[in-house]
XYZ file of N, CA and C in Angstrom:
237
model
N 259.744 124.483 64.803
C 260.127 125.568 64.823
C 258.993 126.643 64.741
N 258.189 126.830 65.084
C 257.308 127.975 64.755
C 257.563 128.766 62.996
N 257.321 129.513 62.909
C 257.138 130.024 61.431
C 257.134 131.849 62.472
N 257.647 132.566 61.193
C 258.751 133.815 62.332
C 257.128 134.741 62.108
N 256.070 134.551 62.310
C 254.735 135.078 62.174
C 254.504 134.679 63.940
N 254.441 133.684 64.541
C 254.021 132.987 65.151
C 254.944 134.108 66.475
N 253.989 135.042 68.127
C 255.191 135.588 68.528
C 255.321 134.906 69.895
N 254.623 133.486 70.109
C 255.011 132.467 70.854
C 255.731 131.953 70.429
N 256.892 130.860 70.582
C 257.562 129.942 70.113
C 257.880 129.485 70.659
N 257.828 128.958 72.610
C 257.179 128.512 73.581
C 255.909 128.385 74.143
N 255.006 127.880 73.597
C 253.607 128.148 73.952
C 253.063 127.433 75.254
N 254.430 126.508 75.397
C 253.313 126.124 76.807
C 254.479 126.403 77.817
N 255.610 127.530 77.338
C 255.316 128.090 79.143
C 254.541 129.360 79.097
N 254.011 129.851 77.866
C 252.554 130.099 78.245
C 251.525 129.819 78.880
N 251.432 128.485 78.370
C 250.422 127.583 79.080
C 251.094 126.924 80.157
N 251.807 127.107 80.609
C 252.615 127.036 82.104
C 252.403 127.763 83.081
N 251.898 129.206 82.546
C 252.161 130.568 83.218
C 250.679 130.222 83.859
N 250.122 130.344 82.353
C 247.905 130.318 82.590
C 247.449 128.952 83.679
N 248.291 128.000 83.195
C 248.132 126.756 84.584
C 248.576 127.089 86.069
N 248.959 128.400 85.571
C 249.827 128.451 87.430
C 251.382 127.265 87.820
N 252.219 125.825 86.575
C 252.273 125.374 86.802
C 253.674 125.370 87.317
N 254.058 126.733 88.081
C 255.066 126.952 88.824
C 256.359 125.919 88.759
N 256.073 124.590 89.125
C 257.102 123.244 89.430
C 257.853 123.027 87.721
N 257.020 123.496 86.834
C 257.481 122.953 85.303
C 258.398 124.190 85.546
N 257.945 125.578 85.230
C 258.460 126.743 85.099
C 259.931 126.395 86.116
N 260.084 126.471 86.934
C 261.584 126.226 87.740
C 262.342 125.609 87.095
N 261.619 124.490 86.790
C 262.274 123.141 86.479
C 262.914 123.620 84.857
N 262.763 124.332 83.838
C 262.944 124.619 83.139
C 264.366 125.986 82.993
N 263.184 126.725 83.917
C 264.829 127.902 84.271
C 265.644 127.667 84.574
N 265.870 125.933 85.430
C 267.301 125.817 86.028
C 267.715 125.475 84.305
N 267.170 124.639 83.928
C 268.163 124.281 82.924
C 268.132 125.388 81.636
N 267.553 125.821 81.788
C 267.771 127.238 80.537
C 269.718 127.811 81.122
N 269.171 127.918 82.529
C 270.435 128.636 83.504
C 271.338 128.226 83.689
N 271.218 126.231 83.393
C 272.670 125.788 82.829
C 273.046 125.517 81.332
N 272.122 125.192 80.837
C 272.554 125.250 78.831
C 273.103 126.175 79.032
N 272.440 127.847 79.167
C 272.965 128.928 79.040
C 274.654 129.261 79.588
N 275.299 128.250 80.082
C 276.480 128.462 81.044
C 277.616 127.650 79.937
N 277.019 126.015 79.597
C 277.061 124.883 79.169
C 277.732 125.527 77.729
N 276.672 126.623 76.427
C 276.950 126.806 76.125
C 277.387 128.166 75.354
N 277.590 128.530 76.911
C 278.028 130.438 76.478
C 277.409 131.062 76.058
N 276.032 130.423 75.742
C 275.218 132.002 76.213
C 274.196 132.576 77.210
N 275.515 133.560 77.456
C 274.844 134.290 78.719
C 273.382 134.224 79.582
N 272.902 135.429 78.382
C 271.792 135.703 78.169
C 270.936 134.526 78.287
N 271.069 133.552 78.034
C 270.096 132.738 77.993
C 270.180 131.969 79.657
N 271.307 132.498 80.645
C 271.276 132.012 81.698
C 270.780 132.883 82.451
N 271.377 134.243 82.451
C 270.339 135.151 82.962
C 268.781 135.569 82.743
N 268.095 134.613 81.772
C 267.126 134.751 81.733
C 266.488 133.189 82.316
N 266.963 132.404 82.072
C 266.899 131.602 83.158
C 266.664 131.710 84.264
N 267.948 131.899 84.940
C 268.028 132.256 86.211
C 266.438 133.092 86.674
N 266.078 134.310 85.667
C 264.781 134.658 86.346
C 263.875 133.991 86.344
N 263.531 133.007 85.200
C 262.577 132.287 85.050
C 262.406 131.672 86.067
N 263.610 131.153 86.609
C 263.475 130.228 88.461
C 263.163 130.573 89.551
N 264.031 131.684 89.381
C 263.882 132.450 90.799
C 261.889 132.801 90.693
N 261.599 133.389 89.795
C 260.146 134.169 89.566
C 259.694 132.617 90.111
N 259.833 131.804 89.432
C 258.877 130.170 89.503
C 258.540 129.984 91.139
N 260.168 130.058 91.370
C 260.310 130.010 92.553
C 259.064 130.731 94.064
N 259.656 131.884 93.555
C 257.877 132.896 93.969
C 256.607 132.867 93.684
N 256.771 132.272 93.133
C 254.853 132.211 91.639
C 254.563 133.294 91.823
N 256.070 134.726 91.032
C 255.034 135.635 90.528
C 254.964 135.727 89.288
N 253.556 135.744 88.739
C 253.193 135.353 87.536
C 253.683 136.607 86.409
N 253.384 137.629 87.045
C 254.035 138.991 86.241
C 255.591 138.873 86.019
N 256.590 138.382 86.502
C 257.420 138.793 86.541
C 257.698 136.938 85.417
N 257.124 136.263 85.719
C 257.263 135.220 85.025
C 256.708 135.070 83.219
N 256.022 136.859 83.274
C 255.275 136.986 82.044
C 255.607 137.268 80.999
N 256.986 138.192 81.573
C 257.861 139.053 81.917
C 259.349 138.322 80.720
N 259.547 136.965 81.864
C 260.990 136.610 81.541
C 260.012 135.237 80.404
N 258.899 134.835 79.606
C 259.180 134.485 78.941
C 258.852 134.943 77.218
N 258.222 136.413 77.687
C 258.228 137.153 76.617
C 260.414 137.423 76.367
N 261.098 137.610 77.571
C 262.429 138.241 76.973
C 263.016 137.109 76.551
N 262.352 136.098 76.840
C 263.308 134.742 75.974
C 262.727 134.563 74.749
N 261.750 134.631 74.231
C 260.513 134.076 73.112
C 261.489 135.763 72.129
N 261.721 136.565 72.652
C 262.879 137.902 72.008
C 263.772 137.392 71.371
N 264.433 136.491 72.863
C 266.099 136.293 72.636
C 265.985 135.668 71.598
N 265.596 134.650 71.088
C 265.177 133.311 70.182
C 265.317 133.792 69.029
N 264.347 135.070 69.057
C 263.800 135.359 67.424
C 264.298 136.093 67.011
N 265.361 137.273 68.310
C 267.024 137.587 67.202
C 268.367 136.646 67.051
N 268.320 135.616 68.126
C 269.914 134.975 67.910
C 269.786 134.497 67.058
N 268.444 133.164 67.242
C 268.305 131.517 66.569
C 267.726 131.890 65.076
N 266.842 133.325 64.148
C 266.333 132.974 63.137
C 267.067 133.379 61.958
């Protein structure tokens, strides 16, 4: 896990946005959505839904916001 100083916990998501790898971002969003439900993390499910939807629409601006929301949630809840 990256250090507390690292603002980007999942650089691969940022790379996915930069590379416009919508298929991968859609898959990750889908997995987050399902895993959030399975493990009782409702907010992760919401973030996953938003990521999956934004990737389907190829909405780069929205994807950036969602990835940021994910990073903020993780820092707040898993550190």
